């Protein structure tokens, strides 16, 4: 009963949030000057009134704004994201087509960061101000502060142009090899550079977060008690400090998981990775309202969903969370 | 003896050299080789592949391999056969008769006939083609038989013969489009044309794949097996792809010009700026003549004197440009350089501003204006920054107004701007691509690429109208010469440079740029040297 009540409450909240996001995004996009017809005319270097009228009529852009919103909201609630203005294809199909590529890239980088980040952070925290701690801290700060596109380009220069080990862009080779295993290896080769680039950015956050959280926890009274009881240091670190220190990391990981679906705009652009982030980036400049709203809707749904999941996981990791609520 | 011996050696050396040269000549004239895959960059991903419904550059590059026109044009814009093997124009310039090839098939196997041409010119183009519909609304098209098409004008129209290329008048299959909603036709996602390459696959976000049309009407052509147009969103990555040999062709705005300079020194790549004669792009600074101080011709002249266009050519466009002298591109047969010219002379600019009464204040500022720069990347941003600096030096304070394409277009189309930069293809004939920017009756608020500056001169209107209606090229040129003189004297726009878009391609790739349509040609004769 308690679980059902919790779920129902969440679903109502989630729907309200998604509706609010949809409406807000709808108006935000319309605030930007120019529309898809103007972009198409601009790119074609040619236009006449007939062309602009045709395009606007076709997309329903000649209707008043509230009418356009009503049509869109109605469509969303019947699970129809409409058609891309630019590509004349269903938005849902375009998103689904790009989703595997995005999930493969962000998922790999995320897993890489989630495993290595807390590990390195914990290592640094165990011997504060040691050489290892300083090295890990400086590197994580460097990767967090350096523009990700620059790291990506440098990695391409080194591994693709100089050494010729890895392909510079794309998700598949130009001539796909025969056999599933060979194709998987081919994709893996293409995945390494972008996933590593993106992973470096993610990992830095986890290192900083784990280190700070562990140091903070290590100073708490109950840790002193554990040490006073004569527990070995590794046991104090893993069972007492890390478990508590992991709570903010779980929260952050949950929040970030929701964003993974939105794609990695910069990395996807530099490495020509055919994911959702790049689709959104292009759609923005092309004023492809439906496509953009589709990306926003999908991302917001995922953020809401993973927030909920994070709540559940936190309750499991820390019984106090549920008790407080 | 010694001399004889030397002669002997020299003689043998000479013979060897001649033999080598003969081999070299033999290689140069080597027969094209069948086979190979061409990988080209393409960016951005085009919205579609049907010419007319879309006219974006990334639509045209692949689509001109699939669809063809009746004619194509050489580097001097003289017509050459394509789907029409020959043609005649009546003496009065009113009747154009095209004789079509007999052995042409659509990619779905259906025969190509005059019915397709009549449908394309009278129904498809007037409905969807924003650039050509005005031209083809003037004509009547009939087909006396399956392989003859007669195009009749009510009154002569000079540019008509330069309007039959695959971009201006693409011929589409009547059996697929007739009676349908052209924009929604399912064939738009799987185009059926007559060209040397057939559409195979479009992998969204990745590539468009075209394959060899084995039934092409020229025996043995095309030579390439297939073409991939690969979407690589980052210009640095595109340059790297060329350097690593993964792609063999990039053109137009694909590359930053600073990269082209580097690629030019790579022995496995070639760079040409030919092939844009048909498009003839000119960049300019447009001043909104409806607003002060731009309504005063002295101010516009001052702007011309204040800008060092040699600097723009050399530093901003890295030499891939030519200083523009006026509204008509220097590769056009209607171009004249007998116009009012404005060499860089800031002192003259200041004198003109003084004469207008625009005196500098304590900070040296005479007047403040805004500049909406073309948002097409860093090169154009640098142009805006240079203009700000150069006009600042004569006391005109410029505020840069950054935007994206949609916002830029919206403001210019609605005349909501002081000054803006842009470039426009001036096309194969001034009546098609030049007049639109200056005609009084083409001031159409809300529509981009019309006369947005607000320039108006009845004499120029008359000259353009008369020149468009004459069939005689010499008479037309005399009228255009006059128009060029007036427009430059009045500085209707501040023309900057003619853009010379580089096409960078693998040194092994031959016959890429063979006529005035350049990379927008059909690539039937392109091949890879073994």
Short mmCIF file of N, CA, C and O in Angstrom, two decimals, chain B residues 151-212:
data_model
loop_
_atom_site.label_atom_id
_atom_site.label_comp_id
_atom_site.label_asym_id
_atom_site.label_seq_id
_atom_site.Cartn_x
_atom_site.Cartn_y
_atom_site.Cartn_z
N UNK B 151 9.85 24.91 -76.22
CA UNK B 151 9.60 25.89 -75.17
C UNK B 151 9.34 27.23 -75.85
O UNK B 151 10.19 27.72 -76.59
N UNK B 152 8.17 27.80 -75.59
CA UNK B 152 7.79 29.04 -76.29
C UNK B 152 7.61 30.18 -75.29
O UNK B 152 6.97 30.01 -74.25
N UNK B 153 8.19 31.33 -75.64
CA UNK B 153 8.06 32.53 -74.82
C UNK B 153 7.10 33.49 -75.49
O UNK B 153 7.00 33.52 -76.71
N UNK B 154 6.41 34.29 -74.67
CA UNK B 154 5.56 35.32 -75.27
C UNK B 154 6.42 36.48 -75.74
O UNK B 154 6.17 37.10 -76.75
N UNK B 155 7.42 36.81 -74.95
CA UNK B 155 8.39 37.84 -75.36
C UNK B 155 9.78 37.32 -75.04
O UNK B 155 9.94 36.48 -74.17
N UNK B 156 10.81 37.82 -75.74
CA UNK B 156 12.16 37.28 -75.53
C UNK B 156 12.59 37.42 -74.07
O UNK B 156 12.22 38.37 -73.37
N UNK B 157 13.38 36.43 -73.62
CA UNK B 157 13.88 36.44 -72.26
C UNK B 157 15.33 35.93 -72.31
O UNK B 157 15.57 34.74 -72.46
N UNK B 158 16.27 36.87 -72.23
CA UNK B 158 17.69 36.57 -72.42
C UNK B 158 18.23 35.38 -71.65
O UNK B 158 18.94 34.54 -72.20
N UNK B 159 17.94 35.28 -70.35
CA UNK B 159 18.61 34.24 -69.55
C UNK B 159 18.04 32.83 -69.73
O UNK B 159 18.53 31.91 -69.10
N UNK B 160 17.01 32.67 -70.59
CA UNK B 160 16.34 31.36 -70.62
C UNK B 160 17.30 30.21 -70.94
O UNK B 160 17.27 29.17 -70.27
N UNK B 161 18.19 30.41 -71.91
CA UNK B 161 19.05 29.29 -72.31
C UNK B 161 20.03 28.90 -71.19
O UNK B 161 20.57 27.81 -71.19
N UNK B 162 20.22 29.80 -70.21
CA UNK B 162 21.11 29.46 -69.09
C UNK B 162 20.32 28.93 -67.90
O UNK B 162 20.83 28.92 -66.78
N UNK B 163 19.11 28.47 -68.14
CA UNK B 163 18.25 28.05 -67.04
C UNK B 163 17.88 26.57 -67.11
O UNK B 163 16.89 26.16 -66.52
N UNK B 164 18.64 25.77 -67.84
CA UNK B 164 18.23 24.37 -68.01
C UNK B 164 19.17 23.37 -67.37
O UNK B 164 19.15 22.19 -67.70
N UNK B 165 20.01 23.81 -66.44
CA UNK B 165 20.90 22.87 -65.74
C UNK B 165 20.10 22.11 -64.68
O UNK B 165 18.96 22.44 -64.38
N UNK B 166 20.76 21.12 -64.10
CA UNK B 166 20.07 20.24 -63.13
C UNK B 166 19.59 20.98 -61.89
O UNK B 166 18.66 20.55 -61.23
N UNK B 167 20.24 22.12 -61.57
CA UNK B 167 19.83 22.86 -60.37
C UNK B 167 18.65 23.78 -60.69
O UNK B 167 17.66 23.81 -59.97
N UNK B 168 18.74 24.51 -61.81
CA UNK B 168 17.67 25.47 -62.15
C UNK B 168 16.43 24.75 -62.66
O UNK B 168 15.31 25.17 -62.39
N UNK B 169 16.62 23.68 -63.43
CA UNK B 169 15.46 22.99 -64.01
C UNK B 169 15.69 21.47 -63.98
O UNK B 169 15.93 20.84 -64.99
N UNK B 170 15.62 20.90 -62.76
CA UNK B 170 15.80 19.45 -62.65
C UNK B 170 14.64 18.72 -63.34
O UNK B 170 13.49 19.14 -63.20
N UNK B 171 14.96 17.67 -64.09
CA UNK B 171 13.89 16.91 -64.74
C UNK B 171 13.55 15.72 -63.83
O UNK B 171 14.42 14.91 -63.50
N UNK B 172 12.27 15.68 -63.39
CA UNK B 172 11.84 14.63 -62.47
C UNK B 172 10.87 13.70 -63.20
O UNK B 172 10.26 14.08 -64.21
N UNK B 173 10.70 12.45 -62.72
CA UNK B 173 9.85 11.48 -63.42
C UNK B 173 8.36 11.79 -63.29
O UNK B 173 7.83 11.81 -62.17
N UNK B 174 7.69 12.03 -64.41
CA UNK B 174 6.25 12.32 -64.39
C UNK B 174 5.49 11.13 -63.85
O UNK B 174 4.51 11.28 -63.11
N UNK B 175 5.93 9.91 -64.18
CA UNK B 175 5.14 8.73 -63.76
C UNK B 175 5.14 8.54 -62.25
O UNK B 175 4.35 7.79 -61.72
N UNK B 176 6.04 9.24 -61.56
CA UNK B 176 6.08 9.12 -60.10
C UNK B 176 5.45 10.33 -59.42
O UNK B 176 4.77 10.20 -58.40
N UNK B 177 5.63 11.51 -60.01
CA UNK B 177 5.16 12.72 -59.32
C UNK B 177 3.80 13.25 -59.78
O UNK B 177 3.09 13.89 -59.02
N UNK B 178 3.44 13.00 -61.04
CA UNK B 178 2.22 13.62 -61.58
C UNK B 178 1.00 13.23 -60.74
O UNK B 178 0.80 12.04 -60.41
N UNK B 179 0.21 14.23 -60.37
CA UNK B 179 -1.03 13.97 -59.63
C UNK B 179 -0.81 13.70 -58.16
O UNK B 179 -1.75 13.33 -57.44
N UNK B 180 0.40 13.85 -57.66
CA UNK B 180 0.64 13.62 -56.23
C UNK B 180 0.97 14.94 -55.54
O UNK B 180 1.15 15.96 -56.20
N UNK B 181 1.02 14.91 -54.20
CA UNK B 181 1.54 16.06 -53.46
C UNK B 181 3.06 15.95 -53.52
O UNK B 181 3.66 15.08 -52.90
N UNK B 182 3.69 16.84 -54.30
CA UNK B 182 5.13 16.70 -54.59
C UNK B 182 5.98 16.66 -53.33
O UNK B 182 6.95 15.94 -53.26
N UNK B 183 5.60 17.46 -52.33
CA UNK B 183 6.43 17.54 -51.13
C UNK B 183 6.29 16.31 -50.25
O UNK B 183 7.17 16.03 -49.42
N UNK B 184 5.20 15.59 -50.40
CA UNK B 184 4.96 14.42 -49.54
C UNK B 184 5.17 13.11 -50.26
O UNK B 184 4.90 12.04 -49.71
N UNK B 185 5.60 13.16 -51.50
CA UNK B 185 5.73 11.93 -52.29
C UNK B 185 6.74 10.98 -51.65
O UNK B 185 7.84 11.39 -51.29
N UNK B 186 6.36 9.70 -51.48
CA UNK B 186 7.29 8.75 -50.84
C UNK B 186 8.62 8.65 -51.58
O UNK B 186 9.65 8.33 -50.97
N UNK B 187 8.61 8.94 -52.88
CA UNK B 187 9.85 8.85 -53.66
C UNK B 187 10.87 9.90 -53.22
O UNK B 187 12.05 9.79 -53.55
N UNK B 188 10.43 10.91 -52.46
CA UNK B 188 11.38 11.93 -52.00
C UNK B 188 12.44 11.32 -51.10
O UNK B 188 13.54 11.85 -50.98
N UNK B 189 12.09 10.22 -50.42
CA UNK B 189 13.08 9.56 -49.55
C UNK B 189 13.90 8.56 -50.34
O UNK B 189 14.87 8.01 -49.83
N UNK B 190 13.49 8.25 -51.54
CA UNK B 190 14.24 7.32 -52.38
C UNK B 190 14.18 7.84 -53.81
O UNK B 190 13.45 7.32 -54.66
N UNK B 191 14.96 8.91 -54.09
CA UNK B 191 14.81 9.62 -55.35
C UNK B 191 15.09 8.76 -56.59
O UNK B 191 15.99 7.92 -56.57
N UNK B 192 14.28 9.00 -57.62
CA UNK B 192 14.45 8.31 -58.90
C UNK B 192 14.83 9.36 -59.93
O UNK B 192 14.04 10.25 -60.24
N UNK B 193 16.02 9.29 -60.47
CA UNK B 193 16.45 10.24 -61.48
C UNK B 193 16.94 9.54 -62.72
O UNK B 193 16.67 8.35 -62.93
N UNK B 194 17.68 10.31 -63.56
CA UNK B 194 18.25 9.71 -64.77
C UNK B 194 19.77 9.73 -64.73
O UNK B 194 20.43 9.30 -65.65
N UNK B 195 20.32 10.29 -63.65
CA UNK B 195 21.76 10.56 -63.58
C UNK B 195 22.64 9.33 -63.51
O UNK B 195 22.15 8.21 -63.40
N UNK B 196 23.96 9.55 -63.54
CA UNK B 196 24.92 8.44 -63.55
C UNK B 196 24.97 7.66 -62.24
O UNK B 196 25.52 6.57 -62.20
N UNK B 197 24.40 8.23 -61.16
CA UNK B 197 24.41 7.52 -59.89
C UNK B 197 22.99 7.39 -59.36
O UNK B 197 22.19 8.31 -59.47
N UNK B 198 22.73 6.20 -58.79
CA UNK B 198 21.40 5.93 -58.25
C UNK B 198 21.45 6.03 -56.72
O UNK B 198 22.45 5.68 -56.11
N UNK B 199 20.35 6.48 -56.16
CA UNK B 199 20.27 6.54 -54.70
C UNK B 199 20.23 5.12 -54.15
O UNK B 199 19.50 4.27 -54.64
N UNK B 200 21.04 4.86 -53.11
CA UNK B 200 21.00 3.53 -52.51
C UNK B 200 20.50 3.59 -51.07
O UNK B 200 19.55 2.91 -50.72
N UNK B 201 21.13 4.47 -50.24
CA UNK B 201 20.77 4.45 -48.83
C UNK B 201 21.10 5.79 -48.19
O UNK B 201 22.05 6.45 -48.57
N UNK B 202 20.30 6.18 -47.23
CA UNK B 202 20.56 7.37 -46.42
C UNK B 202 20.57 6.91 -44.98
O UNK B 202 19.52 6.56 -44.44
N UNK B 203 21.73 6.89 -44.39
CA UNK B 203 21.82 6.50 -42.99
C UNK B 203 21.85 7.79 -42.18
O UNK B 203 22.87 8.48 -42.14
N UNK B 204 20.73 8.13 -41.50
CA UNK B 204 20.66 9.42 -40.82
C UNK B 204 21.83 9.63 -39.87
O UNK B 204 22.21 8.72 -39.13
N UNK B 205 22.39 10.81 -39.92
CA UNK B 205 23.50 11.14 -39.04
C UNK B 205 24.83 10.59 -39.54
O UNK B 205 25.88 10.87 -38.96
N UNK B 206 24.82 9.78 -40.60
CA UNK B 206 26.07 9.16 -41.03
C UNK B 206 26.41 9.42 -42.50
O UNK B 206 27.39 10.07 -42.79
N UNK B 207 25.62 8.94 -43.41
CA UNK B 207 26.00 9.13 -44.81
C UNK B 207 24.81 8.98 -45.77
O UNK B 207 23.76 8.46 -45.41
N UNK B 208 25.05 9.44 -47.01
CA UNK B 208 24.15 9.13 -48.13
C UNK B 208 24.99 8.31 -49.09
O UNK B 208 26.14 8.67 -49.39
N UNK B 209 24.46 7.22 -49.56
CA UNK B 209 25.21 6.32 -50.43
C UNK B 209 24.56 6.28 -51.81
O UNK B 209 23.37 6.00 -51.93
N UNK B 210 25.36 6.58 -52.84
CA UNK B 210 24.88 6.49 -54.22
C UNK B 210 25.67 5.38 -54.92
O UNK B 210 26.86 5.21 -54.66
N UNK B 211 25.01 4.64 -55.79
CA UNK B 211 25.73 3.59 -56.52
C UNK B 211 25.66 3.83 -58.02
O UNK B 211 24.79 4.54 -58.52
N UNK B 212 26.56 3.21 -58.73
CA UNK B 212 26.69 3.36 -60.16
C UNK B 212 25.38 2.98 -60.86
O UNK B 212 24.75 1.96 -60.54
#
